Tab-separated table of C-alpha atoms in Angstrom:
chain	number	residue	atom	x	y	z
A	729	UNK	CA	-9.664	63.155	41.456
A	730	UNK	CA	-12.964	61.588	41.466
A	731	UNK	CA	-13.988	58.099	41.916
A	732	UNK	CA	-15.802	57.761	37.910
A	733	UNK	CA	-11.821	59.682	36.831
A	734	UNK	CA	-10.298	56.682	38.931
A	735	UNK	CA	-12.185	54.226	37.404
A	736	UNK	CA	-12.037	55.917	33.601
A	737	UNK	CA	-7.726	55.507	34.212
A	738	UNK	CA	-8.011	52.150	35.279
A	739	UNK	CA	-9.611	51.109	32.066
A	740	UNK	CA	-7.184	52.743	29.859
A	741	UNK	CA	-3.711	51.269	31.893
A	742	UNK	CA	-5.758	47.909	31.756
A	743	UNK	CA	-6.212	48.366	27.605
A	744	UNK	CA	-2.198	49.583	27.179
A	745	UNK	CA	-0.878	46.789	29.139
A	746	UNK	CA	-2.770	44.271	27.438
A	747	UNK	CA	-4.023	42.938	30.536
A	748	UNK	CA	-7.957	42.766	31.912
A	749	UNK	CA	-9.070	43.188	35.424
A	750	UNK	CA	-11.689	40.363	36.465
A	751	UNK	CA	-12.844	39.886	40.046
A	752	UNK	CA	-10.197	37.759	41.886
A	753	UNK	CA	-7.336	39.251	40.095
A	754	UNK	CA	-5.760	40.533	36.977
A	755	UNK	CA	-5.096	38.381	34.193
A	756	UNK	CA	-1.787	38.488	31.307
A	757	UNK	CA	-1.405	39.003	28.236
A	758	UNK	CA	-3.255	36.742	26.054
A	759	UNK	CA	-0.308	33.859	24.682
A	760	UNK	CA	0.243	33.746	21.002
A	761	UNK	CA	0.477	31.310	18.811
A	762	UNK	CA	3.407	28.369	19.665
A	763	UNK	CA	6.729	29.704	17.763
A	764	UNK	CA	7.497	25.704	17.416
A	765	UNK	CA	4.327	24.627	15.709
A	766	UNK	CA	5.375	24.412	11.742
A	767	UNK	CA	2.299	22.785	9.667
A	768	UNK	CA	3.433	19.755	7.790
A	769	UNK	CA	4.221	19.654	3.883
A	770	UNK	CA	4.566	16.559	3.491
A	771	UNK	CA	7.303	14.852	0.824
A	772	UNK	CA	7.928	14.410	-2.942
A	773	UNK	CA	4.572	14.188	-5.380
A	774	UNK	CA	4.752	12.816	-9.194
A	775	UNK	CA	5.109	15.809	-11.107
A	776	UNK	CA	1.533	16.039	-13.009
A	777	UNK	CA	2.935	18.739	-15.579
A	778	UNK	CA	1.261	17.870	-18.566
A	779	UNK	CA	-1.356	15.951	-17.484
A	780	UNK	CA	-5.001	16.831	-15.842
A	781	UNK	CA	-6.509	15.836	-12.662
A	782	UNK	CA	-9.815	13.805	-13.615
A	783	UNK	CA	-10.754	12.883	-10.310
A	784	UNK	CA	-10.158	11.295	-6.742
A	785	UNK	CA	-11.256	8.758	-4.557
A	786	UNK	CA	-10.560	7.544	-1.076
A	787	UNK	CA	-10.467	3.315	-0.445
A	788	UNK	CA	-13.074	3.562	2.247
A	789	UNK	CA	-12.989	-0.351	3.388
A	790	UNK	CA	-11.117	-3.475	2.434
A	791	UNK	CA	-12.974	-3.819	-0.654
A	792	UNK	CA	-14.257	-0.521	-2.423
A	793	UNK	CA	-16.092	-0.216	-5.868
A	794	UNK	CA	-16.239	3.837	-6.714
A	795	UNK	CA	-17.347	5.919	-9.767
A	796	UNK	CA	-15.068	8.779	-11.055
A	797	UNK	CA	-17.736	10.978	-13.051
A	798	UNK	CA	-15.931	13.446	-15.700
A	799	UNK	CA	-17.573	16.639	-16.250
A	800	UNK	CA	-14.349	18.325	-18.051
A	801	UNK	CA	-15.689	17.947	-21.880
A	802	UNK	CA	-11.972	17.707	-23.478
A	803	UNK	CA	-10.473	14.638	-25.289
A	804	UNK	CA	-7.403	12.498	-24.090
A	805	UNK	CA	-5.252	9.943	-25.382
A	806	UNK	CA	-3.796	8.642	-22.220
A	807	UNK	CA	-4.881	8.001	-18.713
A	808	UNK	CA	-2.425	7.400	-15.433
A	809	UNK	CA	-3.366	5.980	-11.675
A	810	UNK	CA	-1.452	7.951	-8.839
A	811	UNK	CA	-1.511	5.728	-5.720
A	812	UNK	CA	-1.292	7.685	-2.692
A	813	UNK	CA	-1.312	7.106	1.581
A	814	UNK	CA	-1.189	3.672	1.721
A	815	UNK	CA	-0.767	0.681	-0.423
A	816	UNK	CA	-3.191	-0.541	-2.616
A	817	UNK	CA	-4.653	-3.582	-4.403
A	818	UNK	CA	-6.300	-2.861	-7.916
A	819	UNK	CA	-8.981	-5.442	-9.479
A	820	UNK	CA	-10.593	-4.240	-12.050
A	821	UNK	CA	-10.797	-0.867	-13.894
A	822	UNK	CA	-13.315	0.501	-16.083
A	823	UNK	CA	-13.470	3.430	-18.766
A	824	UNK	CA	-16.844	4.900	-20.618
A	825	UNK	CA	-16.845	7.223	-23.257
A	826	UNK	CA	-19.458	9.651	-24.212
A	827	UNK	CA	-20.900	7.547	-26.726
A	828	UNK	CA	-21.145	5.093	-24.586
A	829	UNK	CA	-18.680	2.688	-25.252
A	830	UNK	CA	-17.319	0.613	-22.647
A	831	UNK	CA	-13.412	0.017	-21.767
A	832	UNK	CA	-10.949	-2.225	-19.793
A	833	UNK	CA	-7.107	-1.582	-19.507
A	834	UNK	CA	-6.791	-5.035	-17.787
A	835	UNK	CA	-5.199	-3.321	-14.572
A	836	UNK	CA	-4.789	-6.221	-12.265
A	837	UNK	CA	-2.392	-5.228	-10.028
A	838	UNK	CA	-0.750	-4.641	-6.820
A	839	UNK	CA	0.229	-1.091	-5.793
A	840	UNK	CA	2.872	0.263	-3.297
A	841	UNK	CA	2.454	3.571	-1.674
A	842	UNK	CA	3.684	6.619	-4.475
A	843	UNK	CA	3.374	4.049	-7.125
A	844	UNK	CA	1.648	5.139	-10.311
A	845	UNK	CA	0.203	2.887	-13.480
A	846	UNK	CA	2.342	3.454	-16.767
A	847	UNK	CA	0.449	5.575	-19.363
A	848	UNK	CA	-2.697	3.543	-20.575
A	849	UNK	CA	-3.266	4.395	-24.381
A	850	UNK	CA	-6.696	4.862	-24.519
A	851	UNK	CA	-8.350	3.341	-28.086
A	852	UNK	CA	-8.724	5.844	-30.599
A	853	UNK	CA	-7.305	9.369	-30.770
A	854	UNK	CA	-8.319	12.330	-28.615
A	855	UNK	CA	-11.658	10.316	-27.055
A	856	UNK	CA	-14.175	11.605	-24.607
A	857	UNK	CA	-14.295	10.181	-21.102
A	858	UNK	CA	-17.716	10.226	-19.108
A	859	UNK	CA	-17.211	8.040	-16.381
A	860	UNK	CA	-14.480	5.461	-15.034
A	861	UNK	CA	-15.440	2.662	-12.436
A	862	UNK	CA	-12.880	1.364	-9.968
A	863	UNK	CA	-12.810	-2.035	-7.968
A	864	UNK	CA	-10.291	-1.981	-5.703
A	865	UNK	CA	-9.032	-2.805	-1.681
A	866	UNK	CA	-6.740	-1.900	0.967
A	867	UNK	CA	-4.070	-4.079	1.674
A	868	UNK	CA	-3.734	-5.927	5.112
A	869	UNK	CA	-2.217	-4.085	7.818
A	870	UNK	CA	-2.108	-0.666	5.804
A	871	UNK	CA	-4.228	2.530	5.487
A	872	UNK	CA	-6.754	4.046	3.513
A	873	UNK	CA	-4.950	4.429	0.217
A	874	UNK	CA	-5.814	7.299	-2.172
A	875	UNK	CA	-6.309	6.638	-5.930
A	876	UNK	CA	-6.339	9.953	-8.247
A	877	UNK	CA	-6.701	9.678	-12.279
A	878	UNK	CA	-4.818	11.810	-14.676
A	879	UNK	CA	-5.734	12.504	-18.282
A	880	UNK	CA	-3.556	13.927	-21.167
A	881	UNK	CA	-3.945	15.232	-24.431
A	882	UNK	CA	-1.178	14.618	-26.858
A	883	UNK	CA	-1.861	17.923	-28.922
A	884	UNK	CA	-1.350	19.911	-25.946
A	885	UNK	CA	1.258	18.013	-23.685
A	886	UNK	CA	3.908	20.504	-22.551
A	887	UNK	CA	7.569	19.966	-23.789
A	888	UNK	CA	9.777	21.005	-21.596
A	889	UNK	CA	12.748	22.973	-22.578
A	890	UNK	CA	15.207	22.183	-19.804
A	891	UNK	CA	16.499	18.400	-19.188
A	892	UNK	CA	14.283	16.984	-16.499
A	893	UNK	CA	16.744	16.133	-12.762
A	894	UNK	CA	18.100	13.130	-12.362
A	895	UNK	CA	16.373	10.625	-10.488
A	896	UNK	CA	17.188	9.801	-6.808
A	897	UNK	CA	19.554	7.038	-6.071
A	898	UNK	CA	18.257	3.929	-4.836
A	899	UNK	CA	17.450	3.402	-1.251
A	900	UNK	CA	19.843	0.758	0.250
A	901	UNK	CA	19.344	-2.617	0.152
A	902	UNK	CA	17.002	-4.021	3.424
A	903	UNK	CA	19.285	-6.061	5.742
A	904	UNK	CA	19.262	-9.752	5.426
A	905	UNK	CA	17.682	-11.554	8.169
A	906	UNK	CA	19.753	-12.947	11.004
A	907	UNK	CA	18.684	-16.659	10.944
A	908	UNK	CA	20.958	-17.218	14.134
A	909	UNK	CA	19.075	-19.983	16.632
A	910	UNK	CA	16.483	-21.158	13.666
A	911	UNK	CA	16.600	-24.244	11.867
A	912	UNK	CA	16.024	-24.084	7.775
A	913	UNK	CA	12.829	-26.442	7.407
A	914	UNK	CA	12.809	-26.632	3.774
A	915	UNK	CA	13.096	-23.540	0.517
A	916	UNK	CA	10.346	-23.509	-2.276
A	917	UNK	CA	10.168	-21.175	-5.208
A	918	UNK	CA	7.680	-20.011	-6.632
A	919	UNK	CA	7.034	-20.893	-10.795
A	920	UNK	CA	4.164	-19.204	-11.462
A	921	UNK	CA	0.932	-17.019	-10.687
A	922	UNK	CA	-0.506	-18.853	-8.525
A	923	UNK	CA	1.098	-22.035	-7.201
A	924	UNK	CA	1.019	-24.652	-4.213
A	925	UNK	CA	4.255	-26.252	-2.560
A	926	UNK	CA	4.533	-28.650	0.030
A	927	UNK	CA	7.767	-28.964	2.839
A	928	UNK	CA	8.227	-32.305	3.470
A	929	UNK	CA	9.860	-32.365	7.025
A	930	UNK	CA	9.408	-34.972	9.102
A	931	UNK	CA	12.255	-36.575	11.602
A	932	UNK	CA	14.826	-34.144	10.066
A	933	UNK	CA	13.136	-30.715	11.483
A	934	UNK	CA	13.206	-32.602	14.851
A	935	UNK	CA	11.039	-30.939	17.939
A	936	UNK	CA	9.988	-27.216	17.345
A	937	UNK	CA	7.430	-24.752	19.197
A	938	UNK	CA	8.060	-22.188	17.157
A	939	UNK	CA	8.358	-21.596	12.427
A	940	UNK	CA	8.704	-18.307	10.682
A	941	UNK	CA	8.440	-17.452	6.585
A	942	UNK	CA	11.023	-15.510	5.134
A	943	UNK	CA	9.699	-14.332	1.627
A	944	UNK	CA	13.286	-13.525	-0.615
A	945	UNK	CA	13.492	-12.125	-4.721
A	946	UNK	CA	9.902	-10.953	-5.267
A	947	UNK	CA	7.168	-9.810	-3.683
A	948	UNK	CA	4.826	-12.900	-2.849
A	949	UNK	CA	1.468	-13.433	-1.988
A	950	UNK	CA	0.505	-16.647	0.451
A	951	UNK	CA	-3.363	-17.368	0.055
A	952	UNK	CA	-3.134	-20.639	2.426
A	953	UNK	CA	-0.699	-21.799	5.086
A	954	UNK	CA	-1.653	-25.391	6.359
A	955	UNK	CA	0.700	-27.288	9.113
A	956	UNK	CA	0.325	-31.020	9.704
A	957	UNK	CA	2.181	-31.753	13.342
A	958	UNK	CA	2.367	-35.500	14.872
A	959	UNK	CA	0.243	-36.869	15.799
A	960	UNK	CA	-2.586	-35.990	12.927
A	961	UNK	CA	-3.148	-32.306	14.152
A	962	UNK	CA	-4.236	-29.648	11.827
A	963	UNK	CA	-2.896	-26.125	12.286
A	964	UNK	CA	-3.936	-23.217	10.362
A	965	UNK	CA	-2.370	-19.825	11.136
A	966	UNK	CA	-3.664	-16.504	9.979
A	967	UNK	CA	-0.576	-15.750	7.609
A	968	UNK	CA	-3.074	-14.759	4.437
A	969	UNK	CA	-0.925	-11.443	3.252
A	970	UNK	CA	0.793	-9.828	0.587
A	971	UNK	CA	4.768	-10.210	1.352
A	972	UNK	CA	7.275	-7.655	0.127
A	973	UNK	CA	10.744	-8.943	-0.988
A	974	UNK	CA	13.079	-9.619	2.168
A	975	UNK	CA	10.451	-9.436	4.632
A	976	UNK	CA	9.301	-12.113	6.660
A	977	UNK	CA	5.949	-13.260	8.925
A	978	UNK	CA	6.405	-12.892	12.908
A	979	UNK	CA	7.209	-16.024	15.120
A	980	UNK	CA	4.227	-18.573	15.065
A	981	UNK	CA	3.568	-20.264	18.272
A	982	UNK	CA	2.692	-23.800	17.537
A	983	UNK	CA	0.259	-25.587	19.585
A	984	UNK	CA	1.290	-27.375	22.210
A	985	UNK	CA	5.665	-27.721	23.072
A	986	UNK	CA	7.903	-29.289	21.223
A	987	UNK	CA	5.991	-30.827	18.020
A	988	UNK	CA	7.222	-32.679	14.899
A	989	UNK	CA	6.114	-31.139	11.969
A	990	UNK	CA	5.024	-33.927	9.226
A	991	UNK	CA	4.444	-31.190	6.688
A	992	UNK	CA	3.167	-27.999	5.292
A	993	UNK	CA	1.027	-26.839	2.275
A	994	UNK	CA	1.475	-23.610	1.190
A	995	UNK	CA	-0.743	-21.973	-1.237
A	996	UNK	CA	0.290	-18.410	-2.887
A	997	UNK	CA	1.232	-16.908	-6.095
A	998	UNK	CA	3.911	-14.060	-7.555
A	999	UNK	CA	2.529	-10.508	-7.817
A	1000	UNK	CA	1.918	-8.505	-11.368
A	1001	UNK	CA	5.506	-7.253	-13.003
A	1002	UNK	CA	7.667	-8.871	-10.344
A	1003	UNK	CA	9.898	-11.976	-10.649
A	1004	UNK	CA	9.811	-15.438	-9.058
A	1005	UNK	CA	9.650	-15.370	-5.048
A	1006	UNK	CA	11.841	-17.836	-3.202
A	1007	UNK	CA	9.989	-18.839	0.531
A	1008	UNK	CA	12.185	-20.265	3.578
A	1009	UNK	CA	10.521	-21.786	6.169
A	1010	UNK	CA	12.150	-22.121	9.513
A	1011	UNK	CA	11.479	-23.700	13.149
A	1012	UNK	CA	12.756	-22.913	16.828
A	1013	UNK	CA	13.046	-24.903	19.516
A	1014	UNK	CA	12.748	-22.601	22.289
A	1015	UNK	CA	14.573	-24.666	25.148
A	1016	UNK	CA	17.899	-24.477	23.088
């Protein structure tokens, strides 16, 4: 057999096998996709049946103004806000219609992850949207939240014909804080929106390097968080945040060892459809 017939059978085992010669060596099979990659799917949505998708918006920074434009040319009697990705903090929402009438549903309001709004009534029957402004902002220590509108039309709202399924239990209560080794500084609740305690301590808290806020009932929000230790010293930790019920702040290191706390001024306020928060204030002493 020649050297080009050689060659020519060479080729073909090389194209069979699956294999390619190369100078140095021949190389395997190309590898296939992994058999363990599965692409995610992600959990539960709101069922939309019924309604239509007007538009969507990402929070981009802490504070976010966005326009929804609406270029669908039906009429709707209701509205709904689908908060997605993260939690969210709503301050002002805004709805024109096509004649250019302008709109507020008064949607102050703090939103958890897969929360929703309830269904807005808009004013008027079957009414044409052209745009909707939002003012809104990510909450502390959370992600870029997702905000998508709905829209529904009363003549055409689908009826279902089966029962809708039950809703999911409840998750379990959180677990109550262990309090073991901390000393109950004072307990404050909280009457109204926004509202400003002080804990009178003094002598009784004794020497502490160390205080921690447990937020109990309701979610909470703490604007301010002043500390006056002996001496006349100021201390201001960063504890500006939005609290969910039965959480707490991490340990604050007070300046210095062993201080007397004289007092603290607290500044915050209950959030939009909760009830009233209760706030414990505790101190360590680290030595014992």
């Amino acid at each position: 057999m020649n050297r080009i017939a050689l060659i020519a059978l060479a080729c073909s085992l090389a194209a069979c096998t699956g294999s390619a010669t190369v100078a140095g060596g021949t190389t395997g099979p190309r590898p296939g996709p992994d058999p363990a990659y599965q692409p995610s799917t992600g959990g539960p949505r709101w069922d939309s049946t019924g309604w239509t998708l007007l538009g969507t918006q990402t929070v981009d920074g802490v504070r976010d103004r966005d326009v929804i434009n609406v270029s669908r040319r039906a009429r709707w009697d209701k509205l709904t806000l689908v908060v997605s990705d993260s939690d969210l903090k709503l301050l002002d929402m805004n709805v024109e219609f096509a004649n250019g009438e302008r709109w507020s549903p008064k949607l102050n309001y703090h939103f958890r992850e897969g929360q929703r709004s309830r269904a807005i009534d808009l004013p008027g029957d079957d009414r044409q949207i052209s745009k909707i402004e939002l003012l809104y902002q990510n909450t502390p220590g959370g992600g870029r939240a997702r905000v998508e509108i709905y829209a529904k039309d009363l003549r055409t709202a689908y009826v279902p014909t089966t029962p809708p399924p039950r809703d999911p239990p409840p998750p379990p209560p959180p677990m109550a804080w262990d309090p073991t080794g901390w000393t109950l500084l004072g307990s404050q609740t909280v009457d109204g929106k926004k509202d400003k305690d002080t804990f009178a301590i003094g002598k009784k808290g004794g020497t502490i390097d160390r205080i921690m806020v447990v937020v109990k009932d309701s979610d909470l929000e703490i604007t301010d968080f002043v500390v006056f230790l002996d001496g006349g010293t100021k201390f201001e930790p960063k504890v500006k945040h939005a609290f969910r019920e039965n959480s707490r702040t991490r340990a604050i290191d007070l300046p210095g060892n062993n201080r007397m706390i004289q007092k603290i001024n607290v500044w915050y306020s209950n959030l939009p459809g909760g009830g009233r928060a209760s706030v414990e204030i505790y101190g360590k002493d680290s030595r014992r």
